[in-house]
Coordinates of N, CA and C in Angstrom, one line a residue:
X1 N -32.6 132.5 113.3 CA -31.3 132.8 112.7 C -30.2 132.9 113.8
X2 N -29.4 132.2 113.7 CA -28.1 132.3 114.8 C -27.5 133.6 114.3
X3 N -26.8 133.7 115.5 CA -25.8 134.9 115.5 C -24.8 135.0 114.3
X4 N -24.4 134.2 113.5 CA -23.0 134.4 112.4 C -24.6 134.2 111.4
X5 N -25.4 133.9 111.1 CA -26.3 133.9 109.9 C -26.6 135.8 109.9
X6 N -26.8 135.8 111.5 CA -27.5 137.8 111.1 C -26.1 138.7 111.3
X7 N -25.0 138.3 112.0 CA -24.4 139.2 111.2 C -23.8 138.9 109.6
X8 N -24.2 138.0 108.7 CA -23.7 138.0 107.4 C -24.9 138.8 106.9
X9 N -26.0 138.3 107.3 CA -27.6 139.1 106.7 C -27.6 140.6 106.7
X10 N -27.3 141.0 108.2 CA -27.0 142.8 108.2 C -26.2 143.2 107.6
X11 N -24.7 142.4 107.0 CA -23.9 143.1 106.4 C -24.5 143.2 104.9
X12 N -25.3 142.2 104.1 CA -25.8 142.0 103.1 C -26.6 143.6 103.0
X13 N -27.3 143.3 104.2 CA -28.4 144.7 104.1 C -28.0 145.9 103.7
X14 N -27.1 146.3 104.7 CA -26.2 147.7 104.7 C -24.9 147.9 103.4
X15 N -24.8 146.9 103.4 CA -23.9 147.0 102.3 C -24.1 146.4 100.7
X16 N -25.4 146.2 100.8 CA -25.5 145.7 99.5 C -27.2 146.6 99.4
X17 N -27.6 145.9 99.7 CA -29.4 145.8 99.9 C -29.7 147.6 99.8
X18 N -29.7 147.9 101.3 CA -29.4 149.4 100.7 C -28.7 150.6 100.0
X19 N -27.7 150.5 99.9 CA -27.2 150.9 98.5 C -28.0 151.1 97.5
X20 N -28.4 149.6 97.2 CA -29.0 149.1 95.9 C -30.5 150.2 95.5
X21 N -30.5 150.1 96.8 CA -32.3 150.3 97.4 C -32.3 152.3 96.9
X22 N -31.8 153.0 97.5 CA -31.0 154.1 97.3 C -30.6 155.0 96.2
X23 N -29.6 154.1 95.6 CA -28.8 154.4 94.2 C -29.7 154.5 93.0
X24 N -30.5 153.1 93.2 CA -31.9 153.6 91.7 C -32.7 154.4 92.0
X25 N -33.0 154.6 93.2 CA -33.8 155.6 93.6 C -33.7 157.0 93.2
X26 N -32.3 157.3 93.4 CA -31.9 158.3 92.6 C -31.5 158.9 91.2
X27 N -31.5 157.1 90.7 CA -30.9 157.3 89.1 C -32.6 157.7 88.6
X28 N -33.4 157.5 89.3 CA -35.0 157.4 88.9 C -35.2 158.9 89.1
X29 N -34.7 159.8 90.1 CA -35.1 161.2 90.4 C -34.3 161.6 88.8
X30 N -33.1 161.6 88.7 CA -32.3 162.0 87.6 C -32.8 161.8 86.8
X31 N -33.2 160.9 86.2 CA -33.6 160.4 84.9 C -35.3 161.4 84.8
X32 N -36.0 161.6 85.8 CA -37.1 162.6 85.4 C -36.6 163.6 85.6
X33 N -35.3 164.1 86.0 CA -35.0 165.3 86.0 C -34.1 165.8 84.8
X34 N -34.1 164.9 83.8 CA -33.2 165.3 82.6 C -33.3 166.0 81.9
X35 N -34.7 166.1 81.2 CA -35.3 167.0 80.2 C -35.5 168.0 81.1
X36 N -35.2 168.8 82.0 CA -35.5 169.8 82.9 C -33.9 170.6 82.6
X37 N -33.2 169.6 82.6 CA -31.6 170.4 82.5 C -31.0 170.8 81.2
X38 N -29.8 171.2 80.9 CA -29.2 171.4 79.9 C -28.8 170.6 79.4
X39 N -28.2 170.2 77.8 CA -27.7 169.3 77.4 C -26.0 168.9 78.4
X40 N -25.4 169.6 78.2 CA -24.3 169.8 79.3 C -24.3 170.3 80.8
X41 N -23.8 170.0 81.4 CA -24.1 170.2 83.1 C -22.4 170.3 83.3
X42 N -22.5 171.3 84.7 CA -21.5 171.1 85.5 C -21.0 169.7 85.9
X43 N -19.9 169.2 86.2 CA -20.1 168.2 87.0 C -18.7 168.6 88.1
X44 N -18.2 169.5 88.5 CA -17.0 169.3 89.0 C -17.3 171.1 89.4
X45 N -17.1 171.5 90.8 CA -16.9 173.0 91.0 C -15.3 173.3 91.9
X46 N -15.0 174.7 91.8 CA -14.2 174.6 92.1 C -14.0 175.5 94.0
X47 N -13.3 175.5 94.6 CA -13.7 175.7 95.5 C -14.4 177.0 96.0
X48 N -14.8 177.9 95.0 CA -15.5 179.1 95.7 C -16.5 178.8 95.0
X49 N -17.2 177.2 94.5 CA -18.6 177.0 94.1 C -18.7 177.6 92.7
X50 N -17.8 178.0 91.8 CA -18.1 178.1 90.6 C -17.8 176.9 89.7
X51 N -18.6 176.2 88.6 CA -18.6 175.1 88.1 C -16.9 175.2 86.9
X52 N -16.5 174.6 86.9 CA -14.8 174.4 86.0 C -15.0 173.7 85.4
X53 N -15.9 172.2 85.4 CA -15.8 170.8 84.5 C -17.1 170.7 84.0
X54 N -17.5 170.3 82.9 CA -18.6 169.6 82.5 C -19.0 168.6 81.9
X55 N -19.8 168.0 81.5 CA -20.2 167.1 80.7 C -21.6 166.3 80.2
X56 N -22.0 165.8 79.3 CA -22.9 165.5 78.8 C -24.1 165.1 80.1
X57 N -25.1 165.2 80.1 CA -26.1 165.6 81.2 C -26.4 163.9 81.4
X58 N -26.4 163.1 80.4 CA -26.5 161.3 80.7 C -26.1 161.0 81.8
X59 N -24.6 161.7 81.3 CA -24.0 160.9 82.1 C -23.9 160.7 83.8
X60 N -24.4 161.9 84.4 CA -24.5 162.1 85.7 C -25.6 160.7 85.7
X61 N -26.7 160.6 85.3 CA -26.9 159.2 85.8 C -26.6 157.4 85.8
X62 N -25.7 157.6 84.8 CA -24.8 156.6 84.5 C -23.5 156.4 85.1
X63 N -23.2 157.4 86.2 CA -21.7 157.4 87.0 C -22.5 157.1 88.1
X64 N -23.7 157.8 88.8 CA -24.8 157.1 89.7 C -24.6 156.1 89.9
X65 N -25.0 155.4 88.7 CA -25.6 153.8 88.9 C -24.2 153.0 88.6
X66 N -23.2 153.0 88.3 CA -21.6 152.1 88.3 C -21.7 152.6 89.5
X67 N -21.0 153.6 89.8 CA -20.6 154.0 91.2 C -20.7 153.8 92.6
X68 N -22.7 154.0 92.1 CA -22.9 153.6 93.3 C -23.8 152.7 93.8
X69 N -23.7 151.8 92.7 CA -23.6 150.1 92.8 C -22.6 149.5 92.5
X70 N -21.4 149.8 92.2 CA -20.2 149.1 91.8 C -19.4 149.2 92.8
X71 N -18.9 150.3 93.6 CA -18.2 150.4 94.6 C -18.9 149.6 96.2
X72 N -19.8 149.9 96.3 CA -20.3 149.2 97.5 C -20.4 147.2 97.5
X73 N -20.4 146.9 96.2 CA -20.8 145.8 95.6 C -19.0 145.1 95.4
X74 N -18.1 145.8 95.8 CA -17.0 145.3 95.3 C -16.3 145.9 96.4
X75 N -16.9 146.6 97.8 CA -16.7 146.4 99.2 C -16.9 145.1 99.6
X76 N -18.1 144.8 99.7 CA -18.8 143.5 100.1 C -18.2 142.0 99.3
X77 N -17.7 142.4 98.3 CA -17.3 141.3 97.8 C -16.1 140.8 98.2
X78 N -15.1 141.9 99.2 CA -14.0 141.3 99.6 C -13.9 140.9 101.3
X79 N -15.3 141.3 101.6 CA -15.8 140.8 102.9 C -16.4 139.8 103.8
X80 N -17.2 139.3 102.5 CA -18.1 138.5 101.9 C -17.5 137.0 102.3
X81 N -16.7 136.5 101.8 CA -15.7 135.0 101.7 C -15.5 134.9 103.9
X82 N -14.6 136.0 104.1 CA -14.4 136.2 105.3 C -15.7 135.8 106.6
X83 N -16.6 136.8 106.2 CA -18.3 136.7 107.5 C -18.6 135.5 107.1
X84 N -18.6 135.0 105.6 CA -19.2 133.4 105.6 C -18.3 132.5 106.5
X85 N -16.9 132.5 106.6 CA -16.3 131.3 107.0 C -16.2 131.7 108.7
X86 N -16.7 132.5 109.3 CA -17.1 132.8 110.9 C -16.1 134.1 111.2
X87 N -15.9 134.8 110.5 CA -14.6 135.7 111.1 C -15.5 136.9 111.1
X88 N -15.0 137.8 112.4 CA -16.1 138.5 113.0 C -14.8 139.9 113.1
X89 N -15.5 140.9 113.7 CA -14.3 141.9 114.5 C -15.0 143.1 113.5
X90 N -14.1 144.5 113.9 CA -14.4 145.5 113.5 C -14.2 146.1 111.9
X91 N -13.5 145.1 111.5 CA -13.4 145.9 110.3 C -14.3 145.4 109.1
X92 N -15.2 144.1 109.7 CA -16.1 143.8 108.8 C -17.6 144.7 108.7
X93 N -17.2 145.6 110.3 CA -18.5 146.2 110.2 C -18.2 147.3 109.9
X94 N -16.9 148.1 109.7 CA -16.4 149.5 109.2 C -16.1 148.8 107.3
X95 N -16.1 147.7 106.9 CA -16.8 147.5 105.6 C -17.7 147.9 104.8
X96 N -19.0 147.4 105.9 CA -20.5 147.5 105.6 C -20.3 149.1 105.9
X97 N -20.3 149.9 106.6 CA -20.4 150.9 107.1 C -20.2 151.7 106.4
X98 N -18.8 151.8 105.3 CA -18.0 152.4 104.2 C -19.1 152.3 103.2
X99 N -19.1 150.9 103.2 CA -20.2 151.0 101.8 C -21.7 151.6 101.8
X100 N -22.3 151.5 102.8 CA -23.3 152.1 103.0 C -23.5 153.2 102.6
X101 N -22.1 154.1 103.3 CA -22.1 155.9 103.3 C -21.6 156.3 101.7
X102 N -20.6 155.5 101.3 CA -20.1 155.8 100.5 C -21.7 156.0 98.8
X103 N -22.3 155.0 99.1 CA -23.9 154.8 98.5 C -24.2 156.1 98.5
X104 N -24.6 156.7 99.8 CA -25.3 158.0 100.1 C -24.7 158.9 99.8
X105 N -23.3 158.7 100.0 CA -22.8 160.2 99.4 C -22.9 160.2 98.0
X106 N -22.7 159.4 96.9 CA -22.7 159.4 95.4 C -24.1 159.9 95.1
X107 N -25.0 159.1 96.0 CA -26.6 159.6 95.3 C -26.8 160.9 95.8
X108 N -26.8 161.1 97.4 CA -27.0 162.4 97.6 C -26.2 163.7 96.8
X109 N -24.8 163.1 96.4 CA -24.6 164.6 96.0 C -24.9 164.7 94.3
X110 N -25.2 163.4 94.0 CA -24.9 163.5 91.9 C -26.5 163.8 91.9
X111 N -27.5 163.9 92.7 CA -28.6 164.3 92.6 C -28.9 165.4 92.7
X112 N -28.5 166.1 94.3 CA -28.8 166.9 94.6 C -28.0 168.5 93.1
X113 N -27.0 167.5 93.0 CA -26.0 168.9 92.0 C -26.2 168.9 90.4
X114 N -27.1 167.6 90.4 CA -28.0 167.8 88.8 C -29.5 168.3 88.6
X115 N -30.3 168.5 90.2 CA -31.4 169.5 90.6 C -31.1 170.7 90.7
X116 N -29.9 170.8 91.2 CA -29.4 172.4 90.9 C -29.5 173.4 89.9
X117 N -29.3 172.7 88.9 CA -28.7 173.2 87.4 C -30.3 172.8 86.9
X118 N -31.7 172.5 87.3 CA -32.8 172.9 86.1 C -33.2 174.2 86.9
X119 N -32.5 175.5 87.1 CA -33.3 176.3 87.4 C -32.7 176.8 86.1
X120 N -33.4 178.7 85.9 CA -32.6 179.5 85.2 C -31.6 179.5 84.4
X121 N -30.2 179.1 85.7 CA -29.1 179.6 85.2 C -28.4 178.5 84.5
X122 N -29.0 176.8 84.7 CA -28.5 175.6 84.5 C -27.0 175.4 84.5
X123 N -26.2 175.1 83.9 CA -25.2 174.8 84.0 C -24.0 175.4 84.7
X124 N -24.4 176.8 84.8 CA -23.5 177.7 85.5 C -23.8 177.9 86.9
X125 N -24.9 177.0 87.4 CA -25.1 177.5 88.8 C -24.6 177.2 89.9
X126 N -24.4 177.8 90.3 CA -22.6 177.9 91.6 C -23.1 176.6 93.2
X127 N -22.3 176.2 93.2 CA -22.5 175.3 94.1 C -22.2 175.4 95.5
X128 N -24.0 175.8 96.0 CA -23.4 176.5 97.6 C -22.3 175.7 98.4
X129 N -21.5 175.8 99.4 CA -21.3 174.8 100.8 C -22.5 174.4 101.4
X130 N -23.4 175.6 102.0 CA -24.4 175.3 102.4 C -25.8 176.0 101.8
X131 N -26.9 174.8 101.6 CA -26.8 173.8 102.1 C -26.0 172.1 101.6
X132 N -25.9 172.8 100.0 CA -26.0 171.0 99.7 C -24.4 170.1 100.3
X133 N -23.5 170.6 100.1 CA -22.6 170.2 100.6 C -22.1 169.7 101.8
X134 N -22.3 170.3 102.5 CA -22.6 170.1 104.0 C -23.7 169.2 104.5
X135 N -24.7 169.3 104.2 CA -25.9 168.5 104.6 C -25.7 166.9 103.9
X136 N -24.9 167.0 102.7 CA -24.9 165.9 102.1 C -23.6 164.9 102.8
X137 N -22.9 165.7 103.1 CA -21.4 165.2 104.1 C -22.3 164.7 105.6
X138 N -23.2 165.1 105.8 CA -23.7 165.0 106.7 C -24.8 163.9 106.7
X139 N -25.4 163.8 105.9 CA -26.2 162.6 106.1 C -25.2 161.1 105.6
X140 N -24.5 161.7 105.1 CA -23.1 160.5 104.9 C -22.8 160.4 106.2
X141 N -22.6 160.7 106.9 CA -21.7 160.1 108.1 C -23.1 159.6 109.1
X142 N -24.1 160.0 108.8 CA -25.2 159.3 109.6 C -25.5 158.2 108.9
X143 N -25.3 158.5 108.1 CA -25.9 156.4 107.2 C -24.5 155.8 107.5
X144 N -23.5 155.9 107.7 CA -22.3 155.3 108.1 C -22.0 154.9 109.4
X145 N -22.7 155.3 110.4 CA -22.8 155.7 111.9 C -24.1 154.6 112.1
X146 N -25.4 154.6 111.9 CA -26.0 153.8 111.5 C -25.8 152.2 111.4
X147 N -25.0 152.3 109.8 CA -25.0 151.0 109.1 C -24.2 150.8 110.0
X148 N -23.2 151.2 110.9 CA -21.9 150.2 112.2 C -22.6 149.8 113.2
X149 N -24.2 150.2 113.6 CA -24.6 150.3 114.7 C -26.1 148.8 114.1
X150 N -25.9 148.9 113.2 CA -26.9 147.8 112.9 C -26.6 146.2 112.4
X151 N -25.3 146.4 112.5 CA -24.8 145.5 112.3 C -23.7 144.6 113.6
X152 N -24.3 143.4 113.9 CA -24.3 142.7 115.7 C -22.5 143.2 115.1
X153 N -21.9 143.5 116.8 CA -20.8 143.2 117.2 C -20.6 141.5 118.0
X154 N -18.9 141.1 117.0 CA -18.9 139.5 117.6 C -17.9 139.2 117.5
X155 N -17.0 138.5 118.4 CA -15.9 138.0 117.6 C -16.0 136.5 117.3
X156 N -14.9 136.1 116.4 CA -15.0 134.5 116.0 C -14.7 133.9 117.6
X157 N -15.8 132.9 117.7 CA -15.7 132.3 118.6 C -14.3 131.3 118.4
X158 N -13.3 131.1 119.2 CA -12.2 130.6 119.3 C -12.3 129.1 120.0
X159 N -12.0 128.2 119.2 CA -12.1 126.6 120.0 C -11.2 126.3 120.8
X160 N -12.2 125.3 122.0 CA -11.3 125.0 122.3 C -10.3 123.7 122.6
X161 N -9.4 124.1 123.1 CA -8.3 123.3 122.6 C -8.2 121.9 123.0
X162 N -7.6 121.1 123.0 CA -8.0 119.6 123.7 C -6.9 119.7 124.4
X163 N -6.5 119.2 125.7 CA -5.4 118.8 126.7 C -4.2 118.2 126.0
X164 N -3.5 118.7 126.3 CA -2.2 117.9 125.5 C -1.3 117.4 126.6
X165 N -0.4 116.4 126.1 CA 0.5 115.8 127.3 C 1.7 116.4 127.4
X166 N 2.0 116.6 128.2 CA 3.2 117.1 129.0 C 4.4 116.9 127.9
X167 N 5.4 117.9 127.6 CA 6.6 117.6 126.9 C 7.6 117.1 127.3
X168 N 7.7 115.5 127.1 CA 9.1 115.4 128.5 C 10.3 116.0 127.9
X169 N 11.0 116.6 128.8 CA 12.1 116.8 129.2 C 13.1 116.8 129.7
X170 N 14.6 116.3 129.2 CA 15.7 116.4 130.5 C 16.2 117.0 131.2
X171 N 16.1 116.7 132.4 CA 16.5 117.5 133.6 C 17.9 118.5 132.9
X172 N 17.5 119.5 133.2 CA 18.3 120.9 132.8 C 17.7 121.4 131.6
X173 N 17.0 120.6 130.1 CA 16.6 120.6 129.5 C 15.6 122.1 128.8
X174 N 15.8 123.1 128.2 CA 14.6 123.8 128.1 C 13.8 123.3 126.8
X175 N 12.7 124.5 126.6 CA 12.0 124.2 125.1 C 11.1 125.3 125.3
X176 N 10.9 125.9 124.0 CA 10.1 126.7 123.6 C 9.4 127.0 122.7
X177 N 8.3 127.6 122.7 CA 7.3 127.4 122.0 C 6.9 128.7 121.4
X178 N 6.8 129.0 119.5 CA 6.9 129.9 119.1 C 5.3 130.0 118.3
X179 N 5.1 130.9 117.9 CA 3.9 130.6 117.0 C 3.9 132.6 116.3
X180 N 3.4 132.3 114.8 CA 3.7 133.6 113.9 C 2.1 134.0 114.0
X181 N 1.3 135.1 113.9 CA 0.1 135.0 113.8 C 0.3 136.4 113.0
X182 N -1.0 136.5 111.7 CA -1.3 137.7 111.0 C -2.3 137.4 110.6
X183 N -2.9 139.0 110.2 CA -3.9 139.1 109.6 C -4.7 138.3 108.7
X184 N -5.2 138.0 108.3 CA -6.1 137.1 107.1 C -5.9 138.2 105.9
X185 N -5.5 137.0 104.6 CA -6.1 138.6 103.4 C -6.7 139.1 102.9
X186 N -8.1 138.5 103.5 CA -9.4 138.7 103.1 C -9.4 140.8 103.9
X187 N -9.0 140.1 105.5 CA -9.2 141.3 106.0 C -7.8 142.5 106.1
X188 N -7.4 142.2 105.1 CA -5.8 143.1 104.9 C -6.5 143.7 103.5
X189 N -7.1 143.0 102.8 CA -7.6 143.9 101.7 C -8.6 144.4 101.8
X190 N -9.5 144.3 103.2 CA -10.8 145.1 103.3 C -10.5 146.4 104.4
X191 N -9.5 146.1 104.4 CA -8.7 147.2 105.2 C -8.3 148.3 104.5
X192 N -7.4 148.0 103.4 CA -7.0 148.5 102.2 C -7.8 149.1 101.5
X193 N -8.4 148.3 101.3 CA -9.8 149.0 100.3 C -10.6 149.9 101.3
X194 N -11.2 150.0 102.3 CA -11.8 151.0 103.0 C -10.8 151.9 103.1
X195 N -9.5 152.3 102.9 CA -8.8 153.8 103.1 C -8.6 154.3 102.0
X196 N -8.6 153.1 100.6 CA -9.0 153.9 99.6 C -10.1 154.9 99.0
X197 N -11.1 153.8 99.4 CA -12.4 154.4 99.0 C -12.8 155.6 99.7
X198 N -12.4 155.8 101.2 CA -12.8 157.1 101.9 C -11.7 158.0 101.6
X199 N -10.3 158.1 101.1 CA -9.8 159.0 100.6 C -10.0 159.6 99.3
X200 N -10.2 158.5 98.0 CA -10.8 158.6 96.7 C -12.2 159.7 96.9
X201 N -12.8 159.1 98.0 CA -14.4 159.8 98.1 C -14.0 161.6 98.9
X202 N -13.0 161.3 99.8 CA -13.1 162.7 100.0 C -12.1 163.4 98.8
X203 N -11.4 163.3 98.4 CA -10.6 163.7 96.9 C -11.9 164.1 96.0

């Protein structure tokens, strides 16, 4: 496999593959953990960990599985056109990287805060900082930290140029030579989209 085949492959992996890998994994814990919970569940606390929002107990595994297959999946999709046609640099790998974490934080926390609620108190049960919150911000930024580090650093190899002939010119004569350069919009919208999704996600 050449170098532009494995970094398209690792970005597939980290940003698609595991996610994928991940996400059912936990729609699978959820779904055996249903009949354990209430018909209604917390889904929203407010900041001194008492529950404010609720809703039907399904649904926590059905915002799982959109979410956290749809958002990583529609990372990759605007990254995707870009690594195929040889374009390399940092923000294809803080792409993959977003999508990766962004995976683990939806599973880890819509899991961990629908296991919460089959004890006793179910629906009313207060949502520590620590551990789940904390630990779960925390294995987020290590599967994000990770997925940047597994994926090859490269930039597009740049061609080169053929010799060109001399510009004649008349004595006294000047000339100059201008050139505009910007971003690609592949990577202006993968830019965009990554400050949304980690604001949205910390919101």
């Amino acid at each position: 496999m050449n170098r532009g085949d494995r970094a398209v492959g690792r970005f597939l992996l980290v940003s698609l593959v595991l996610p994928a890998v991940l996400v059912l994994a936990a729609v699978a814990v959820q779904l055996v953990a249903l009949p354990s919970v209430p018909d209604t569940i917390a889904i929203h606390w407010n900041a001194a960990g008492v529950p404010d929002s609720f809703a039907p107990s399904w649904l926590q595994p059905v915002l799982t599985a959109v979410l956290g297959l749809g958002l990583p999946a529609l990372i990759a999709s605007t990254s995707l056109p870009g690594l195929r046609r040889g374009d390399r640099g940092a923000s294809y790998r803080l792409m993959g990287a977003v999508a990766c974490a962004l995976a683990v934080l939806i599973a880890v926390l819509t899991t961990a805060t629908l296991l919460l609620q089959t004890g006793p108190e179910g629906s009313s049960t207060p949502l520590p900082l620590w551990p789940t919150v904390v630990i779960a911000f925390a294995v987020t930024v290590l599967a994000g930290v990770a997925a940047w580090f597994a994926q090859p650093a490269g930039e597009r190899s740049a061609a080169i140029p053929a010799s060109a002939e001399p510009l004649p010119l008349a004595p006294g004569e000047r000339a100059m030579w201008l050139r505009t350069a910007s971003i690609a919009r592949g990577g202006a919208i993968a830019i965009t989209l990554a400050a949304l999704v980690v604001s949205s996600a910390a919101v």
